[in-house]
Coordinates of C-alpha atoms and ligand atoms in Angstrom, one line a residue:
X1 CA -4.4 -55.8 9.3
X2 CA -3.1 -58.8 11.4
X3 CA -4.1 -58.6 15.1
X4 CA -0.5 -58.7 17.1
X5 CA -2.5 -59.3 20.2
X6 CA -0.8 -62.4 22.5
X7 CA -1.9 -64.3 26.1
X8 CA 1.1 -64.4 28.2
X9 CA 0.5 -65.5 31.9
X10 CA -3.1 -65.2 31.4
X11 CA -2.7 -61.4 30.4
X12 CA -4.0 -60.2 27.5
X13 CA -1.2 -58.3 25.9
X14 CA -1.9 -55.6 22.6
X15 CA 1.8 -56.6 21.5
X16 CA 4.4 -59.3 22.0
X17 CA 7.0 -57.2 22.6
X18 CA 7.8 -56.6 26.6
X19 CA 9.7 -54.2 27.6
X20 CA 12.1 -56.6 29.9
X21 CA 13.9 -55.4 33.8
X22 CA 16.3 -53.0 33.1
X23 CA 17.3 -49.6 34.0
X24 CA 15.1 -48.5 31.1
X25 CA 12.1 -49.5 33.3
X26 CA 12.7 -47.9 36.4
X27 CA 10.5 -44.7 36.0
X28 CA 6.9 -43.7 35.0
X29 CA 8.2 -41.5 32.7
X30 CA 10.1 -44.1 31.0
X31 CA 7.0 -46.5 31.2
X32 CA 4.6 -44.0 30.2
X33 CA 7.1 -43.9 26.5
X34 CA 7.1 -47.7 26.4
X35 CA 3.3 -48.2 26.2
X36 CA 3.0 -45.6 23.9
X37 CA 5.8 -47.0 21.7
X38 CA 4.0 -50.1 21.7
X39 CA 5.2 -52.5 24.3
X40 CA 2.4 -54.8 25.3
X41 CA 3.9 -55.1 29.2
X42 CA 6.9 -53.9 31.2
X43 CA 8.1 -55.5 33.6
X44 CA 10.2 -53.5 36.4
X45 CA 13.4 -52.8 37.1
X46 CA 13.9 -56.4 39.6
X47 CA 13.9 -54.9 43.7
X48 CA 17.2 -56.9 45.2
X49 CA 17.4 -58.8 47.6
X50 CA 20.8 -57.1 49.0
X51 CA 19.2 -53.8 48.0
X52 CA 16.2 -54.0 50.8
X53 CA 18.9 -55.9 53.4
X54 CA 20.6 -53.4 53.2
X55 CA 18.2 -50.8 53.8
X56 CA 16.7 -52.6 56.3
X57 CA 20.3 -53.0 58.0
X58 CA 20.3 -49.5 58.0
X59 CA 16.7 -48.6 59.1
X60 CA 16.3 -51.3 61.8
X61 CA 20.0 -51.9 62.9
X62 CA 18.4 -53.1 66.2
X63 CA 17.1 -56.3 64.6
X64 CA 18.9 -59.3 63.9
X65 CA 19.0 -60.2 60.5
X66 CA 17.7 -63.8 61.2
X67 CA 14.3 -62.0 62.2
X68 CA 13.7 -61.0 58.8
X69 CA 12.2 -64.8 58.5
X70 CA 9.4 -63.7 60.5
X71 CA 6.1 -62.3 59.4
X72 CA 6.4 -59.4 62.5
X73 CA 9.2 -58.3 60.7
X74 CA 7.1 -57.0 58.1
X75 CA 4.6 -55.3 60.6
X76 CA 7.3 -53.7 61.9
X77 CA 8.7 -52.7 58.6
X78 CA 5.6 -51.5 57.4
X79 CA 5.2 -48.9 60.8
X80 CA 8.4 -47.9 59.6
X81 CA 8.0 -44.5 58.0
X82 CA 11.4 -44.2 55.3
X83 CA 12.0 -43.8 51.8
X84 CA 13.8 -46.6 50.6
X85 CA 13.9 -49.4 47.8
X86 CA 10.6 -51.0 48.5
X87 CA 8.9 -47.6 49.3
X88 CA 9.7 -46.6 45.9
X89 CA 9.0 -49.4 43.8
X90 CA 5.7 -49.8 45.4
X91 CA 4.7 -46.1 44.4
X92 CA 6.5 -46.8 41.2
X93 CA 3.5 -49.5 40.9
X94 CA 0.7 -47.8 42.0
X95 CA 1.6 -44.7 39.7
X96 CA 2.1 -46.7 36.5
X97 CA -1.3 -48.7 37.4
X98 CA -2.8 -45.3 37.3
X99 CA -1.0 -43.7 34.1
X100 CA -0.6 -46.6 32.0
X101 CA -2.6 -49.4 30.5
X102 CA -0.6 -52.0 29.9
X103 CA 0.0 -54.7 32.2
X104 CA 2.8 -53.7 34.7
X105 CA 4.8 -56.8 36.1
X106 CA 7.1 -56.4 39.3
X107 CA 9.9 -58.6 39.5
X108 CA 11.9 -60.0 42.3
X109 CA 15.6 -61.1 42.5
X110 CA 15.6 -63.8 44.8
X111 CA 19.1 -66.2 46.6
X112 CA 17.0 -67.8 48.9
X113 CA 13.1 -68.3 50.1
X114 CA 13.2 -66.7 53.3
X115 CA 12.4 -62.8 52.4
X116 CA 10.4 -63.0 49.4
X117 CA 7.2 -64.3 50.2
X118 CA 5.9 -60.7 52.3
X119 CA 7.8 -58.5 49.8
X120 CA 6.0 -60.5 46.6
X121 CA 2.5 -59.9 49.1
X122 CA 3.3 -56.0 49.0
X123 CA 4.2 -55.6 45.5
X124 CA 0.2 -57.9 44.7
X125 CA -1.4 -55.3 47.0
X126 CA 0.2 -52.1 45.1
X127 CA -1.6 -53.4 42.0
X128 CA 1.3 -55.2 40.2
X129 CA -0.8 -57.3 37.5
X130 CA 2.1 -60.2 37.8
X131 CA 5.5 -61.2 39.5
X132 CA 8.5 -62.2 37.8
X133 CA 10.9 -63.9 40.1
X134 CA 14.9 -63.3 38.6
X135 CA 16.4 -66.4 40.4
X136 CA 19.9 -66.4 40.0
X137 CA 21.9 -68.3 41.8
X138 CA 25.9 -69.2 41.1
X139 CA 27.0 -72.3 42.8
X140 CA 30.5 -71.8 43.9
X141 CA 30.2 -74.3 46.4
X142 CA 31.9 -77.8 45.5
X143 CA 30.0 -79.9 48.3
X144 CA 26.4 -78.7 46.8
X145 CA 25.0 -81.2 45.0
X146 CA 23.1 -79.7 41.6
X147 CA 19.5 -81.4 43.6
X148 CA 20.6 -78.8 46.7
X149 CA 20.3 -76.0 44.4
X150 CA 17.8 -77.0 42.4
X151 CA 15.4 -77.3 45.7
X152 CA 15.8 -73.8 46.3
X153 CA 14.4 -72.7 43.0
X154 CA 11.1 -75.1 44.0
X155 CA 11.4 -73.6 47.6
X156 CA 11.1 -69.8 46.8
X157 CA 8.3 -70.8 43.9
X158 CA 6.4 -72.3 46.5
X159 CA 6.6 -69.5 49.4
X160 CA 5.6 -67.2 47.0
X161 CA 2.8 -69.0 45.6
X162 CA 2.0 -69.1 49.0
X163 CA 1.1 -65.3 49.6
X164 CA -0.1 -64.5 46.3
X165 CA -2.6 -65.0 43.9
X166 CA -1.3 -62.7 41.1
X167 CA 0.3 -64.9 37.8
X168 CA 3.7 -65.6 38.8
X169 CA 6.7 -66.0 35.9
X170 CA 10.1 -67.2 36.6
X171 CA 13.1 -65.5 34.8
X172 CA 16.0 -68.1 35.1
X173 CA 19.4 -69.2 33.1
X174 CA 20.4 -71.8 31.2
X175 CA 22.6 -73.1 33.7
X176 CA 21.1 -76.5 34.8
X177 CA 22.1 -80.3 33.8
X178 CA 19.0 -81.6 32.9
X179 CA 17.3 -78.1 31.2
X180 CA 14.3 -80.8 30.1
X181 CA 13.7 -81.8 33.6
X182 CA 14.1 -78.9 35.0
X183 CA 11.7 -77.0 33.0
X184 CA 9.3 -79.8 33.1
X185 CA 9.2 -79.5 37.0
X186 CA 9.1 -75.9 37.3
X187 CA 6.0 -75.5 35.0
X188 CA 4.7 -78.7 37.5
X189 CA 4.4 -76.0 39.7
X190 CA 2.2 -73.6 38.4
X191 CA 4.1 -71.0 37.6
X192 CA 2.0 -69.2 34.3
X193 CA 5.0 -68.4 32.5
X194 CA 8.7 -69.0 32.7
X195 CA 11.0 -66.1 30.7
X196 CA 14.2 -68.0 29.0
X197 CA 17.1 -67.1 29.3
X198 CA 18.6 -64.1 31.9
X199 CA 22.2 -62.6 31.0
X200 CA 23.7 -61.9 33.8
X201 CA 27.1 -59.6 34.8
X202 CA 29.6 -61.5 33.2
X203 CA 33.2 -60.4 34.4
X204 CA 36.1 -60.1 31.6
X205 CA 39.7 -59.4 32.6
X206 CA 41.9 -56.1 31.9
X207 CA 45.0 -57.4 30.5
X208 CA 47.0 -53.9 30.8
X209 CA 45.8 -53.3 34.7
X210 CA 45.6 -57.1 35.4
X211 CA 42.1 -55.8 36.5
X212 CA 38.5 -57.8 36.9
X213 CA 36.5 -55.7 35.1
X214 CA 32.8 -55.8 34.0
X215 CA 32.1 -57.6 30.3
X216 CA 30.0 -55.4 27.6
X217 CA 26.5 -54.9 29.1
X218 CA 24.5 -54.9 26.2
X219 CA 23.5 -58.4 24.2
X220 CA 24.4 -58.9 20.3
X221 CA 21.8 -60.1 18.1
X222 CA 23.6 -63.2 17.4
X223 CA 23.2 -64.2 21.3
X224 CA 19.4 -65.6 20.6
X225 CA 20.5 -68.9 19.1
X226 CA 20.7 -70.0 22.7
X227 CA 16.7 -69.4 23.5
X228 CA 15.3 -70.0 20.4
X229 CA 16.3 -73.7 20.6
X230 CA 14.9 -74.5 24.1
X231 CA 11.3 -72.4 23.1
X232 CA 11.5 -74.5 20.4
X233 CA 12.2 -77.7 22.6
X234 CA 9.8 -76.7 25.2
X235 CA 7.3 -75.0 24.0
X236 CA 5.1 -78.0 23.3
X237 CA 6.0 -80.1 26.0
X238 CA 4.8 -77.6 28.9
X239 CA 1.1 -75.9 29.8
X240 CA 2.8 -72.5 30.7
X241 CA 3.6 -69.4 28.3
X242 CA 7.4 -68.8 27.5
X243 CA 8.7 -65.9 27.1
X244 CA 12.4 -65.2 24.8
X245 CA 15.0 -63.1 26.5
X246 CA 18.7 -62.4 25.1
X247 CA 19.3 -61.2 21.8
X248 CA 16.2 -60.4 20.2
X249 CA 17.5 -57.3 18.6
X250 CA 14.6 -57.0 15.4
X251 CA 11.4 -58.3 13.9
X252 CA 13.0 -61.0 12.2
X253 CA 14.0 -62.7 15.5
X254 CA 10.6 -61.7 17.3
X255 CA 9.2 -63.7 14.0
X256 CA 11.6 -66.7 14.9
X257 CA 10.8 -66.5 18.7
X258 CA 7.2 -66.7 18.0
X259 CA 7.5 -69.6 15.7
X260 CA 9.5 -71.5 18.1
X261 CA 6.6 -71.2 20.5
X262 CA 7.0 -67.9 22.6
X263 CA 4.4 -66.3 23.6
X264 CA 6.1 -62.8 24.2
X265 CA 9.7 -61.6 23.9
X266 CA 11.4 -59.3 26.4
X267 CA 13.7 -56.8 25.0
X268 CA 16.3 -54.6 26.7
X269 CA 19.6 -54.1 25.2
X270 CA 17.9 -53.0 21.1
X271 CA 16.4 -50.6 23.3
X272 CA 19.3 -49.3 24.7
X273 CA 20.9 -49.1 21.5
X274 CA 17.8 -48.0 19.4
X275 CA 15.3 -45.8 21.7
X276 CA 12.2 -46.8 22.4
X277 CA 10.8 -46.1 18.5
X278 CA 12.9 -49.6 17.7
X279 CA 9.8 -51.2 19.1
X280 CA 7.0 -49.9 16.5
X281 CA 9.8 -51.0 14.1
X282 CA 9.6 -54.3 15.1
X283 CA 6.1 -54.6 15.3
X284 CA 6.0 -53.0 11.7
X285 CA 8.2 -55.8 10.8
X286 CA 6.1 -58.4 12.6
X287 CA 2.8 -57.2 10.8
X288 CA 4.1 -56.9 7.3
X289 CA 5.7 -60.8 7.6
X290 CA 2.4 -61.8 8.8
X291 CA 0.7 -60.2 6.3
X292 CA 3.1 -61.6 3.8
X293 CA 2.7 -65.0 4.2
X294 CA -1.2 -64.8 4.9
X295 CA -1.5 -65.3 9.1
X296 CA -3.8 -62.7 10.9
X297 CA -3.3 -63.8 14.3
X298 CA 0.0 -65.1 16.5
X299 CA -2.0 -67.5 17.6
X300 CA -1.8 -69.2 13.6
X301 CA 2.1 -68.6 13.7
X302 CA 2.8 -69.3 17.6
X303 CA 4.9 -72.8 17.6
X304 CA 4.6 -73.6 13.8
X305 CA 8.6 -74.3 14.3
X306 CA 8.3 -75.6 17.6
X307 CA 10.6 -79.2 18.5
X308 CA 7.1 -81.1 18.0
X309 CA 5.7 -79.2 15.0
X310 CA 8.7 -78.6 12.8
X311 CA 9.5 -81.2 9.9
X312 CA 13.2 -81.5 11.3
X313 CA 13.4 -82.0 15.2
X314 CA 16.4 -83.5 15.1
X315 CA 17.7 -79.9 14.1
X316 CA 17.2 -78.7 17.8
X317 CA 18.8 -81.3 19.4
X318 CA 21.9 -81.3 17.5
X319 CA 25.1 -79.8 19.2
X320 CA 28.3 -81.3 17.1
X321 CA 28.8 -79.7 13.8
X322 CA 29.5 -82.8 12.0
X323 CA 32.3 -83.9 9.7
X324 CA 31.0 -82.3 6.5
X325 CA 29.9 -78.8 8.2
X326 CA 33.5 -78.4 9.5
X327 CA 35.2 -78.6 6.4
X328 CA 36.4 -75.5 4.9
Ligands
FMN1 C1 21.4 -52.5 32.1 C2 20.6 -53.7 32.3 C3 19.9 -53.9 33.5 C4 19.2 -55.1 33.7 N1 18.5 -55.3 34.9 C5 17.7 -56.4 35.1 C6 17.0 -56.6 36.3 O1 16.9 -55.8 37.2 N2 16.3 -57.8 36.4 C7 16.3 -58.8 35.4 O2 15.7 -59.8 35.6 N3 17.0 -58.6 34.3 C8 17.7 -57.5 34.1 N4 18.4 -57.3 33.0 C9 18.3 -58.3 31.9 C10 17.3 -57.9 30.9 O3 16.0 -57.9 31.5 C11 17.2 -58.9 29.7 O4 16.7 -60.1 30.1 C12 18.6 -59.2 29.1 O5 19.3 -58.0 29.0 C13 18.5 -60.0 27.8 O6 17.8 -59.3 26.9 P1 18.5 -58.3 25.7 O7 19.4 -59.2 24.9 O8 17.3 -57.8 25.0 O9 19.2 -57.3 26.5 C14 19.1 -56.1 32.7 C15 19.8 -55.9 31.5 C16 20.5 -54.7 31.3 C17 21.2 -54.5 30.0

């Protein structure tokens, strides 16, 4: 029987497959099905930025919203006696460390460095096993220069490295000029693990109502072309783990993730679509390929495909469909 164990951020994980931040890991309930399903790790539903703001506009109205900078903003927060946002997801943490085995990573949705650092302090001291920081941020403005916005990726890496000592992953997009670079530097920095690629909101347009409305939620299967070439790029040319996100719908495409170099994949919308079960599926998949072609480890499979491994780089770095392939 091949062992479908995996290190991701120095975790020791019974499965690749991660359950990734969505709605569908929110509650214990919900967690408590995932590990038994066979997930290897969750991670939570991200806490927002705007979400605690707000509660905090609400709960210390008094305060100016510049004070939040301030580490006495957190002594006072933490006096403050309310149910809110953070309240919840640290109970949310400190019940799943005490129903469930599997490693439970918090994750943070982060604009800018100034509030993270004492909120990533509270979810390390509820027992989170690891952070995953969801930066997102959509330039809109046309005097930033792509280095300004770059900087604060590097900035709220840094603060939070700062105040914890839990593995810290970042979840990010594949927005960014220089993707190479970029990756390059943000490994530099420590981080154990860096989850490729987010899908965001994306808005679509009502053409009857002449209406911005919200584009299909869910991934399709085909969407995973996009991270399996950068794993495949990167996964030899950085120390930390990667983990695939977007369109890993089956066990065929875990297969490929794996090959390409991933460590883990993080699965959200199959779930949606499937139920939890999907993931034993997938797994069943997994171990009968591996037992197929003779591996008994993902370690023996992990980055077999990758950029530097495979017997055809060139095939990940080419983007034109040349002459012949656009013939009909
Ligand atoms: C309903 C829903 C809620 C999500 N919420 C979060 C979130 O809170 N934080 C986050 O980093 N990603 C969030 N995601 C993104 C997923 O974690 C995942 O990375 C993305 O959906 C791509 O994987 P998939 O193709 O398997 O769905 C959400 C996705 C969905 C569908």
């Amino acid at each position: 029987m091949p062992d479908l164990s995996t290190s991701y951020m120095g975790l020791k994980l019974k499965s690749p497959i991660i359950a990734a931040a969505s709605g569908l890991t929110n509650s214990l309930e919900d967690i408590i099905e995932l590990e038994k399903n066979g997930a290897g790790a969750v991670v939570l539903k991200s806490l927002f930025e705007e979400e605690i703001v707000t509660d905090m506009d609400r709960d210390m109205n008094k305060m100016h919203s510049e004070s939040y900078l301030y580490p006495e903003t957190m002594e006072f927060y933490e006096d403050y006696d309310v149910e809110d946002t953070l309240t919840n997801y640290l109970k949310l943490i400190t019940e799943c460390k005490q129903q469930v085995k599997i490693p439970i990573i918090a994750s943070i949705h982060c604009v800018t460095s100034h509030n993270w650092p004492y909120f990533a302090k509270s979810l390390e001291d509820a027992g989170a096993d690891a952070l995953e920081l969801n930066i997102a941020i959509l330039p809109d403005d046309p005097q930033q220069t792509s280095e300004e916005v770059e900087k604060i990726y590097f900035e709220i890496i840094k603060a939070v490295q700062h105040e914890v000592t839990i593995p810290i992953s970042i979840k990010i997009s594949s927005y960014f000029t220089n993707l190479t670079a970029t990756l390059t530097r943000l490994a530099d920095t420590g981080v154990k693990g860096i989850v490729l690629f987010n899908r965001f909101y994306s808005p679509d347009i009502d053409i009857e109502n002449f209406d911005v409305v919200s584009a299909p939620k869910l991934s399709l299967p085909n969407e995973y072309f996009l991270p399996l070439r950068w794993i495949a790029i990167m996964s030899h040319r950085i120390e930390c783990d990667l983990a695939a996100t977007t369109g890993v719908h089956d066990g065929a495409t875990l297969i490929k993730m794996l090959l390409a170099g991933a460590s883990s994949v993080q699965i959200a919308s199959t779930l949606y679509k499937n139920g939890f079960a999907h993931i034993n599926g997938m797994l069943d998949e997994l171990k009968s390929w591996m037992t197929s072609k003779d591996f008994s480890s993902i370690d023996q499979m992990k980055g077999m495909l990758s950029q530097s491994k495979s017997i055809q780089p060139a095939g990940y770095l080419r983007i034109q469909f040349m002459k012949h392939f656009a013939e009909k």
